[in-house]
Amino acid sequence: VETDAAYVNARLAPHRLMAGGVFGPSILPARREMLRRCTVDQVTELDRQGYTVLRAAMAKDEIDQAKDALSRLASAPQSRQQGLAAKSVVLRRFCNHKLFQDLTWDCLHVSTAWLFNDTAEFGAPIAFHQASGCAFSDPLQMITCWVAITDDLEGSLRVIPKLHRRGVLKHTDEADSSSATIPGLRDDDAISIPLRAGDVAVFWSLTPHAVTANSDVQAYNLQFAVDGTKILHTANTVAEQRLQWL
């Protein structure tokens, strides 16, 4: 049964670059055979719901090393800081972990993971938005790997299931994912994702997600795309830009 929120969200305005019909709203389905990391149930959940969770995906010593490296570069509570892997050998190695290579194979059908963006998430609140709404890409498909650095049993990360299949929606303040919002969005159907340190939530760049303020929670937000991906708009302008990889 369709909820009132789902009815409203199904009629939200598309992103202006979707309006011309060049980009379809559908996404590549994750592979079902020759999976390296995910189970069939997990990739099915990713395609149908827009997200899935890999429990205990990272070892404790790996998380501890990342936590220490992140704290040296971005320790302020309720803050966000991007591009830290370029400043830390430890974080660069973390981002090149075989886990993310495997997830890119399973979800994006490519054997090499390219890091588009990395952000230390130290409990700052974020309104519901799509990553693709702030960085419209060609192709549209990117994945976010939200790595829990500390336990987050209350589930400060929230997603709206199934809405990823609408494609990229209209956003306000597209230049800043910290303040971007989706006009008219109803979040009644949003769910919280409780995580323990070492768990990884995986969701499409088209999946609307938000973060509830929690100064005790730390996460490392990694976004991966296929080689050759281009960003078509930045800071509210339309411009074709080649992604700069680490």
Short mmCIF file of C-alpha atoms in Angstrom, two decimals:
data_model
loop_
_atom_site.label_atom_id
_atom_site.label_comp_id
_atom_site.label_asym_id
_atom_site.label_seq_id
_atom_site.Cartn_x
_atom_site.Cartn_y
_atom_site.Cartn_z
CA VAL A 1 0.00 0.00 0.00
CA GLU A 2 1.41 3.38 -1.01
CA THR A 3 1.82 5.77 1.90
CA ASP A 4 0.88 9.45 1.78
CA ALA A 5 4.57 10.35 1.85
CA ALA A 6 5.37 7.99 -1.03
CA TYR A 7 2.52 9.53 -3.05
CA VAL A 8 3.91 13.04 -2.52
CA ASN A 9 7.53 12.02 -3.14
CA ALA A 10 6.61 10.28 -6.39
CA ARG A 11 5.61 13.68 -7.72
CA LEU A 12 8.63 15.71 -6.67
CA ALA A 13 10.27 17.89 -9.30
CA PRO A 14 13.24 16.36 -11.12
CA HIS A 15 16.69 17.89 -11.26
CA ARG A 16 16.95 20.30 -14.20
CA LEU A 17 19.45 18.03 -15.96
CA MET A 18 16.94 15.14 -15.75
CA ALA A 19 14.17 17.20 -17.33
CA GLY A 20 15.55 16.96 -20.87
CA GLY A 21 15.09 13.20 -20.96
CA VAL A 22 18.78 12.51 -21.65
CA PHE A 23 19.22 10.73 -18.34
CA GLY A 24 16.81 8.00 -17.36
CA PRO A 25 15.72 7.60 -13.74
CA SER A 26 16.70 3.94 -13.53
CA ILE A 27 20.05 2.77 -12.19
CA LEU A 28 22.28 -0.10 -13.14
CA PRO A 29 21.22 -3.15 -11.16
CA ALA A 30 23.98 -4.60 -9.02
CA ARG A 31 25.32 -7.87 -10.33
CA ARG A 32 23.78 -11.15 -9.19
CA GLU A 33 26.58 -13.53 -10.19
CA MET A 34 30.28 -13.73 -9.39
CA LEU A 35 29.81 -11.57 -6.29
CA ARG A 36 32.99 -10.82 -4.38
CA ARG A 37 31.66 -9.33 -1.15
CA CYS A 38 27.89 -8.93 -1.06
CA THR A 39 25.34 -11.70 -0.84
CA VAL A 40 22.53 -11.94 -3.38
CA ASP A 41 20.13 -10.75 -0.67
CA GLN A 42 22.28 -7.67 -0.05
CA VAL A 43 22.51 -6.58 -3.70
CA THR A 44 18.79 -7.25 -4.09
CA GLU A 45 18.11 -5.02 -1.09
CA LEU A 46 20.39 -2.36 -2.57
CA ASP A 47 18.48 -2.37 -5.85
CA ARG A 48 15.00 -2.51 -4.33
CA GLN A 49 15.41 -0.36 -1.22
CA GLY A 50 18.36 1.82 -2.25
CA TYR A 51 20.66 0.68 0.57
CA THR A 52 22.12 -2.34 2.31
CA VAL A 53 24.42 -2.94 5.30
CA LEU A 54 27.53 -5.09 5.60
CA ARG A 55 27.99 -6.03 9.24
CA ALA A 56 31.51 -6.24 10.72
CA ALA A 57 32.96 -5.49 7.29
CA MET A 58 36.10 -3.84 8.68
CA ALA A 59 38.41 -5.29 11.33
CA LYS A 60 38.81 -3.50 14.67
CA ASP A 61 42.47 -2.64 14.08
CA GLU A 62 41.60 -1.11 10.69
CA ILE A 63 38.87 1.02 12.26
CA ASP A 64 41.17 2.07 15.12
CA GLN A 65 43.86 3.20 12.66
CA ALA A 66 41.33 5.18 10.64
CA LYS A 67 39.86 6.73 13.79
CA ASP A 68 43.29 7.87 14.93
CA ALA A 69 44.13 9.33 11.50
CA LEU A 70 40.77 11.11 11.26
CA SER A 71 41.10 12.57 14.75
CA ARG A 72 44.44 14.11 13.80
CA LEU A 73 42.86 15.95 10.86
CA ALA A 74 39.24 16.57 11.86
CA SER A 75 38.51 16.28 15.54
CA ALA A 76 35.90 19.01 16.08
CA PRO A 77 32.54 17.60 17.23
CA GLN A 78 29.54 17.99 14.91
CA SER A 79 31.77 18.84 11.95
CA ARG A 80 32.37 17.58 8.42
CA GLN A 81 35.64 17.70 6.52
CA GLN A 82 36.34 16.48 3.00
CA GLY A 83 39.45 15.33 1.17
CA LEU A 84 41.36 13.90 4.11
CA ALA A 85 42.68 10.87 2.23
CA ALA A 86 44.87 13.19 0.18
CA LYS A 87 46.51 14.32 3.43
CA SER A 88 47.04 10.95 5.11
CA VAL A 89 48.84 7.81 3.99
CA VAL A 90 46.77 5.80 6.50
CA LEU A 91 43.46 7.09 5.12
CA ARG A 92 44.59 6.68 1.54
CA ARG A 93 45.40 3.03 2.29
CA PHE A 94 42.03 2.67 4.03
CA CYS A 95 40.18 4.01 0.97
CA ASN A 96 42.05 1.53 -1.23
CA HIS A 97 40.94 -1.41 0.94
CA LYS A 98 39.93 -4.50 -0.97
CA LEU A 99 36.47 -4.19 0.57
CA PHE A 100 35.75 -1.13 -1.56
CA GLN A 101 37.25 -2.69 -4.67
CA ASP A 102 34.92 -5.65 -4.14
CA LEU A 103 31.88 -3.42 -3.54
CA THR A 104 32.56 -1.49 -6.73
CA TRP A 105 32.72 -4.79 -8.60
CA ASP A 106 29.49 -6.01 -7.03
CA CYS A 107 27.55 -2.76 -7.40
CA LEU A 108 29.02 -0.91 -10.37
CA HIS A 109 30.30 -3.84 -12.45
CA VAL A 110 33.89 -2.58 -12.61
CA SER A 111 37.04 -4.12 -11.17
CA THR A 112 38.72 -0.90 -10.04
CA ALA A 113 37.26 1.46 -7.46
CA TRP A 114 37.80 5.18 -8.06
CA LEU A 115 37.39 7.43 -5.06
CA PHE A 116 35.28 10.48 -5.90
CA ASN A 117 35.03 11.98 -2.43
CA ASP A 118 35.84 11.21 1.20
CA THR A 119 34.33 13.02 4.17
CA ALA A 120 34.90 12.70 7.89
CA GLU A 121 31.46 12.78 9.50
CA PHE A 122 31.69 13.80 13.14
CA GLY A 123 28.02 14.02 14.04
CA ALA A 124 27.06 17.15 12.10
CA PRO A 125 23.37 17.26 11.08
CA ILE A 126 22.62 16.93 7.36
CA ALA A 127 19.20 17.41 5.77
CA PHE A 128 17.77 14.87 3.33
CA HIS A 129 19.50 15.08 -0.05
CA GLN A 130 20.95 12.90 -2.80
CA ALA A 131 24.67 12.84 -3.45
CA SER A 132 23.83 13.08 -7.16
CA GLY A 133 21.79 16.19 -6.45
CA CYS A 134 24.96 17.96 -5.32
CA ALA A 135 27.26 16.40 -7.93
CA PHE A 136 25.24 15.42 -11.01
CA SER A 137 27.36 12.85 -12.81
CA ASP A 138 27.48 11.04 -16.12
CA PRO A 139 26.94 8.17 -15.67
CA LEU A 140 24.55 8.71 -12.75
CA GLN A 141 25.69 5.63 -10.86
CA MET A 142 27.92 6.15 -7.84
CA ILE A 143 27.90 4.35 -4.52
CA THR A 144 28.38 5.68 -1.02
CA CYS A 145 30.10 3.53 1.60
CA TRP A 146 29.28 4.93 5.03
CA VAL A 147 31.85 3.36 7.36
CA ALA A 148 30.97 3.45 11.07
CA ILE A 149 34.08 4.50 13.01
CA THR A 150 32.22 4.46 16.33
CA ASP A 151 29.06 2.69 17.42
CA ASP A 152 25.87 4.45 16.30
CA LEU A 153 23.19 2.32 17.87
CA GLU A 154 20.51 5.01 17.60
CA GLY A 155 20.99 5.19 13.84
CA SER A 156 21.86 8.82 13.09
CA LEU A 157 22.14 7.87 9.39
CA ARG A 158 18.66 7.86 7.82
CA VAL A 159 17.53 6.90 4.32
CA ILE A 160 14.25 6.96 2.41
CA PRO A 161 13.82 3.55 0.77
CA LYS A 162 12.85 3.10 -2.88
CA LEU A 163 12.95 6.79 -3.80
CA HIS A 164 16.30 6.29 -5.60
CA ARG A 165 14.38 5.00 -8.60
CA ARG A 166 12.98 8.48 -9.29
CA GLY A 167 16.39 9.59 -10.52
CA VAL A 168 17.98 12.87 -9.45
CA LEU A 169 15.51 15.24 -7.81
CA LYS A 170 15.53 19.03 -7.67
CA HIS A 171 17.67 20.37 -4.84
CA THR A 172 18.18 23.72 -3.20
CA ASP A 173 21.77 24.89 -2.64
CA GLU A 174 23.25 22.18 -4.88
CA ALA A 175 26.78 23.42 -4.23
CA ASP A 176 26.83 22.25 -0.60
CA SER A 177 25.67 18.80 0.54
CA SER A 178 25.67 20.08 4.14
CA SER A 179 22.80 22.47 3.42
CA ALA A 180 21.18 21.04 0.27
CA THR A 181 17.55 19.98 0.59
CA ILE A 182 14.88 18.45 -1.65
CA PRO A 183 11.92 20.89 -1.84
CA GLY A 184 8.64 19.30 -0.78
CA LEU A 185 10.18 16.00 0.34
CA ARG A 186 8.20 14.03 2.93
CA ASP A 187 10.41 11.97 5.27
CA ASP A 188 7.62 10.02 7.00
CA ASP A 189 8.91 6.77 5.47
CA ALA A 190 12.55 7.37 6.41
CA ILE A 191 14.32 4.66 8.38
CA SER A 192 17.29 4.88 10.72
CA ILE A 193 20.26 2.54 10.25
CA PRO A 194 21.88 1.49 13.55
CA LEU A 195 25.56 0.67 13.05
CA ARG A 196 28.42 -0.69 15.10
CA ALA A 197 32.03 0.30 14.50
CA GLY A 198 33.22 -1.62 11.44
CA ASP A 199 29.79 -1.88 9.82
CA VAL A 200 29.41 -0.34 6.37
CA ALA A 201 26.14 1.04 5.00
CA VAL A 202 26.14 1.04 1.19
CA PHE A 203 23.68 3.13 -0.81
CA TRP A 204 23.30 4.61 -4.27
CA SER A 205 24.16 8.24 -4.95
CA LEU A 206 20.46 8.58 -5.84
CA THR A 207 19.27 7.45 -2.39
CA PRO A 208 17.95 10.35 -0.28
CA HIS A 209 19.73 10.29 3.06
CA ALA A 210 20.19 12.51 6.10
CA VAL A 211 22.12 12.58 9.36
CA THR A 212 20.75 13.42 12.80
CA ALA A 213 23.10 15.48 14.97
CA ASN A 214 25.05 13.31 17.41
CA SER A 215 28.40 14.52 18.75
CA ASP A 216 29.30 11.01 19.95
CA VAL A 217 29.17 9.45 16.47
CA GLN A 218 31.98 9.28 13.93
CA ALA A 219 31.81 7.87 10.41
CA TYR A 220 33.94 7.97 7.26
CA ASN A 221 31.84 8.69 4.18
CA LEU A 222 33.40 7.36 0.95
CA GLN A 223 31.94 7.79 -2.53
CA PHE A 224 33.07 5.66 -5.46
CA ALA A 225 32.39 5.94 -9.19
CA VAL A 226 33.49 4.27 -12.39
CA ASP A 227 36.50 5.54 -14.33
CA GLY A 228 35.54 8.17 -16.90
CA THR A 229 32.73 9.63 -14.78
CA LYS A 230 32.15 13.34 -15.41
CA ILE A 231 30.51 15.95 -13.22
CA LEU A 232 28.06 18.01 -15.25
CA HIS A 233 27.30 20.73 -12.75
CA THR A 234 29.17 22.36 -9.92
CA ALA A 235 28.05 25.30 -7.79
CA ASN A 236 24.77 25.73 -9.69
CA THR A 237 26.40 25.96 -13.12
CA VAL A 238 26.33 23.43 -15.92
CA ALA A 239 29.88 22.49 -16.83
CA GLU A 240 31.43 19.20 -17.87
CA GLN A 241 34.31 18.44 -15.52
CA ARG A 242 36.44 15.31 -15.36
CA LEU A 243 36.59 13.85 -11.89
CA GLN A 244 39.92 14.28 -10.16
CA TRP A 245 40.91 11.00 -8.56
CA LEU A 246 43.32 10.59 -5.69
#
